[in-house]
Short mmCIF file of C-alpha atoms in Angstrom, two decimals:
data_model
loop_
_atom_site.label_atom_id
_atom_site.label_comp_id
_atom_site.label_asym_id
_atom_site.label_seq_id
_atom_site.Cartn_x
_atom_site.Cartn_y
_atom_site.Cartn_z
CA MET K 1 16.02 1.06 -8.38
CA PRO K 2 15.01 4.25 -10.19
CA SER K 3 17.36 7.22 -10.44
CA TYR K 4 16.74 10.28 -8.29
CA GLU K 5 15.50 12.14 -11.37
CA GLN K 6 13.04 9.38 -12.29
CA LEU K 7 11.70 9.05 -8.75
CA SER K 8 11.57 12.79 -8.25
CA GLU K 9 9.40 13.14 -11.35
CA LEU K 10 6.97 10.53 -9.99
CA LEU K 11 6.82 12.08 -6.52
CA ASP K 12 5.43 15.49 -7.37
CA PRO K 13 4.05 16.64 -3.99
CA ALA K 14 0.90 18.02 -5.62
CA ALA K 15 0.07 14.64 -7.17
CA THR K 16 1.45 12.20 -4.58
CA VAL K 17 -0.26 10.57 -1.62
CA LEU K 18 1.51 8.55 1.08
CA LEU K 19 -0.64 5.63 2.23
CA THR K 20 0.00 3.75 5.47
CA VAL K 21 -1.65 0.34 5.58
CA GLU K 22 -2.83 -1.14 8.90
CA CYS K 23 -0.17 0.63 10.97
CA GLN K 24 -2.49 0.32 13.95
CA GLN K 25 -1.85 -0.71 17.53
CA GLY K 26 -3.73 -4.00 17.23
CA VAL K 27 -1.58 -5.05 14.29
CA VAL K 28 1.92 -3.57 14.76
CA GLY K 29 1.70 -2.29 18.34
CA GLN K 30 2.98 -3.81 21.57
CA ASP K 31 -0.33 -5.62 22.21
CA SER K 32 -0.80 -6.89 18.67
CA ALA K 33 -3.19 -9.62 17.61
CA LEU K 34 -0.33 -10.73 15.35
CA PRO K 35 2.80 -10.59 17.55
CA GLU K 36 5.10 -12.17 14.94
CA LEU K 37 4.13 -9.56 12.37
CA ALA K 38 4.39 -6.76 14.92
CA GLU K 39 7.88 -7.91 15.92
CA GLU K 40 8.97 -8.07 12.28
CA ALA K 41 7.58 -4.61 11.54
CA ARG K 42 9.51 -3.18 14.46
CA SER K 43 12.75 -5.19 14.37
CA SER K 44 13.17 -4.75 10.62
CA GLY K 45 12.88 -0.98 10.95
CA ALA K 46 9.84 -0.89 8.67
CA LEU K 47 7.58 0.85 11.18
CA VAL K 48 10.23 3.45 11.98
CA ASN K 49 10.65 4.05 8.26
CA VAL K 50 6.90 4.53 7.87
CA ALA K 51 7.09 7.12 10.65
CA ARG K 52 10.00 8.87 8.92
CA LEU K 53 8.08 9.01 5.66
CA VAL K 54 4.95 10.33 7.35
CA ALA K 55 6.91 13.05 9.15
CA ALA K 56 8.60 14.10 5.90
CA ALA K 57 5.27 14.10 4.07
CA HIS K 58 3.83 16.43 6.72
CA GLU K 59 6.77 18.78 6.28
CA SER K 60 6.71 18.75 2.48
CA GLY K 61 2.98 19.04 1.92
CA VAL K 62 2.46 15.49 0.64
CA GLN K 63 -0.99 14.23 1.65
CA VAL K 64 -1.03 11.29 4.07
CA VAL K 65 -3.84 8.73 4.20
CA HIS K 66 -3.98 6.10 6.94
CA ALA K 67 -5.91 2.93 6.08
CA ILE K 68 -7.30 1.09 9.11
CA ALA K 69 -8.89 -2.37 9.23
CA GLU K 70 -11.51 -2.82 11.92
CA ARG K 71 -14.71 -4.67 12.74
CA ARG K 72 -17.87 -4.04 14.68
CA PRO K 73 -18.29 -5.93 17.96
CA ASP K 74 -21.20 -7.83 16.41
CA GLY K 75 -19.18 -8.58 13.25
CA ARG K 76 -21.85 -7.20 10.93
CA GLY K 77 -20.58 -6.60 7.42
CA ALA K 78 -17.31 -8.44 7.98
CA ASN K 79 -16.09 -11.10 5.57
CA HIS K 80 -16.27 -14.79 6.49
CA ASN K 81 -15.33 -16.24 3.11
CA ALA K 82 -11.66 -17.04 3.73
CA ARG K 83 -9.64 -18.79 6.41
CA LEU K 84 -7.85 -15.55 7.26
CA PHE K 85 -11.10 -13.90 8.37
CA ARG K 86 -12.21 -16.88 10.43
CA VAL K 87 -8.84 -17.08 12.20
CA ALA K 88 -8.82 -13.32 12.85
CA ALA K 89 -12.26 -13.52 14.45
CA ARG K 90 -10.87 -15.92 17.09
CA LEU K 91 -7.75 -13.93 18.00
CA PRO K 92 -7.49 -12.63 21.57
CA VAL K 93 -6.99 -9.05 20.34
CA GLN K 94 -9.80 -7.79 18.10
CA GLN K 95 -9.64 -4.74 15.84
CA LEU K 96 -12.89 -3.36 17.22
CA THR K 97 -14.21 0.04 16.20
CA GLY K 98 -13.48 2.67 18.83
CA THR K 99 -10.84 0.70 20.74
CA THR K 100 -7.12 1.38 21.12
CA ALA K 101 -6.43 -1.50 18.71
CA VAL K 102 -7.51 0.64 15.76
CA ARG K 103 -5.49 3.72 16.69
CA ILE K 104 -2.35 4.50 14.71
CA ALA K 105 0.66 2.91 16.41
CA SER K 106 3.69 4.87 17.55
CA PRO K 107 6.05 6.12 16.31
CA VAL K 108 3.78 7.03 13.37
CA MET K 109 2.20 10.43 13.97
CA VAL K 110 -1.18 11.59 12.70
CA ALA K 111 -1.51 15.24 11.71
CA GLU K 112 -4.74 17.21 11.54
CA GLU K 113 -4.57 17.28 7.75
CA ASP K 114 -4.22 13.50 7.44
CA LEU K 115 -7.14 11.41 6.28
CA VAL K 116 -7.98 8.23 8.21
CA VAL K 117 -10.08 5.73 6.28
CA ARG K 118 -11.58 2.76 8.10
CA ARG K 119 -12.92 -0.39 6.51
CA LEU K 120 -15.10 -3.15 7.91
CA HIS K 121 -14.58 -5.67 5.14
CA GLY K 122 -12.19 -7.23 2.71
CA LEU K 123 -8.44 -7.41 2.28
CA SER K 124 -7.63 -4.16 0.50
CA PRO K 125 -7.71 -0.51 1.61
CA LEU K 126 -8.82 0.48 -1.91
CA ALA K 127 -11.49 -2.03 -2.93
CA GLY K 128 -14.94 -0.84 -1.89
CA THR K 129 -13.67 1.93 0.42
CA ASP K 130 -13.50 5.72 0.27
CA VAL K 131 -9.80 5.71 -0.56
CA ASP K 132 -10.06 5.74 -4.36
CA PRO K 133 -12.52 8.68 -4.63
CA LEU K 134 -10.51 10.58 -2.02
CA LEU K 135 -7.31 10.03 -4.01
CA ARG K 136 -9.00 11.26 -7.19
CA ASN K 137 -10.35 14.35 -5.45
CA LEU K 138 -6.85 15.05 -4.15
CA GLY K 139 -5.43 14.89 -7.67
CA CYS K 140 -3.32 11.86 -6.85
CA ARG K 141 -1.36 10.21 -9.63
CA THR K 142 1.32 8.45 -7.54
CA LEU K 143 0.52 6.37 -4.47
CA VAL K 144 3.36 5.56 -2.06
CA VAL K 145 2.39 2.33 -0.30
CA THR K 146 3.77 1.51 3.17
CA GLY K 147 2.86 -0.67 6.14
CA VAL K 148 1.74 -4.28 6.53
CA SER K 149 1.53 -6.93 5.53
CA ALA K 150 3.65 -7.92 2.57
CA ASN K 151 1.75 -11.21 2.70
CA VAL K 152 -1.73 -9.88 1.93
CA ALA K 153 -2.73 -6.21 2.29
CA ILE K 154 0.30 -4.62 0.62
CA PRO K 155 0.13 -6.62 -2.63
CA ASN K 156 -3.66 -6.15 -2.65
CA THR K 157 -3.16 -2.41 -2.34
CA VAL K 158 -0.55 -2.25 -5.09
CA PHE K 159 -2.59 -4.37 -7.51
CA ASP K 160 -5.73 -2.33 -6.88
CA ALA K 161 -3.82 0.95 -7.26
CA VAL K 162 -2.38 -0.14 -10.60
CA ASN K 163 -5.74 -1.42 -11.81
CA LEU K 164 -7.28 1.94 -10.92
CA GLY K 165 -4.66 3.81 -12.93
CA TYR K 166 -2.32 5.06 -10.20
CA THR K 167 1.45 4.68 -10.29
CA ALA K 168 2.50 2.72 -7.20
CA VAL K 169 5.78 3.39 -5.41
CA VAL K 170 6.83 0.94 -2.70
CA PRO K 171 9.68 1.82 -0.31
CA ALA K 172 10.97 -1.72 0.18
CA ASP K 173 12.21 -1.06 3.73
CA ALA K 174 8.88 0.47 4.83
CA ILE K 175 6.77 -2.67 4.43
CA ALA K 176 6.91 -5.90 6.44
CA GLY K 177 5.56 -9.43 6.36
CA VAL K 178 6.26 -12.85 7.84
CA PRO K 179 8.49 -14.71 7.78
CA SER K 180 11.21 -12.09 7.38
CA ASP K 181 12.54 -13.55 4.13
CA TYR K 182 9.09 -13.44 2.53
CA THR K 183 9.04 -9.66 2.05
CA PRO K 184 12.12 -9.42 -0.21
CA ALA K 185 10.85 -12.40 -2.21
CA MET K 186 7.44 -10.74 -2.67
CA ILE K 187 9.12 -7.50 -3.72
CA ARG K 188 11.52 -9.16 -6.14
CA ASN K 189 9.12 -11.62 -7.75
CA THR K 190 5.82 -9.75 -7.69
CA LEU K 191 5.73 -6.10 -6.63
CA ALA K 192 8.70 -5.11 -8.78
CA LEU K 193 6.70 -6.14 -11.84
CA VAL K 194 3.93 -3.62 -11.20
CA ALA K 195 5.36 -0.93 -8.88
CA THR K 196 8.39 1.32 -8.67
CA ILE K 197 10.58 -0.06 -5.89
CA ALA K 198 12.66 2.41 -3.91
CA THR K 199 14.07 2.86 -0.41
CA THR K 200 12.84 5.10 2.35
CA ASP K 201 15.90 7.31 1.95
CA ASP K 202 15.23 7.61 -1.79
CA VAL K 203 11.69 8.80 -1.15
CA LEU K 204 12.79 11.11 1.66
CA ALA K 205 15.31 12.76 -0.65
CA CYS K 206 12.50 13.56 -3.07
CA PHE K 207 10.14 14.77 -0.35
CA LYS K 208 12.81 17.06 1.07
CA ARG K 209 13.89 18.62 -2.23
CA PRO K 210 13.58 22.41 -2.46
CA ARG K 211 10.18 23.55 -3.61
CA ARG K 212 10.03 25.43 -6.89
#
C-alpha cells in the first residue's frame, strides 16, 4: 500500500476523477440480473464504500463519472461475439435504456455535477466511449476505479486507463466480483502490477485533506 504522502500526491483533486463502474440497479441492486454479484457487492461492503467515496468526492470537488452498461430493446449495436454477451441477452432482467435497471443503485448518490456515460457495446467503460475524451477535457491524470465486476469490467477499465496514459488507483474494498475470493486474487496477481492499490479509508483521507 502507498504511504499517505504518495497517495495524496496522486489524488490531486484538480487532476483526479472518481469512476464508478456499472453501479446500476440491474447489476448491483435488489432486482439484479446477477444476484450473486449483487449480493457480493453489498455483503462485502464494496457498494457502501463506493457510496462513501462518491459522497467525499462531491464534498471535496473531485469529479465523479458514472459508467453505465445498457442495451437497446432491439439489441442494435450490442456485441454478440462472446459467451458473456449471449448469456446476458437471455437473463430475466435486461439493462434496457430508459428503465430502472440502468439507474444508479442506492446508496450511491448522483449529484448534478456528475457525468453519466452510457455504453451500448463492449466490456470496458473506456474503449470506444466518451469517457476518455471527457477525462482529458477535465484535466484528469489519476483515475480512481470502483464498482463491478472484478471479473471483467474492472480489469478492463484499469488496463485501458493505463494504456491511455492515466494513473489508475483502485480502492481494493470498493470493487467486487464472484466468487468472493476471486477479487483479492485479481488484485494481488493482476491489478497490483498496473495500478496503485489502496483502501477506501486511504482515499477518503486524501479527499478530505484541507485545501491549500
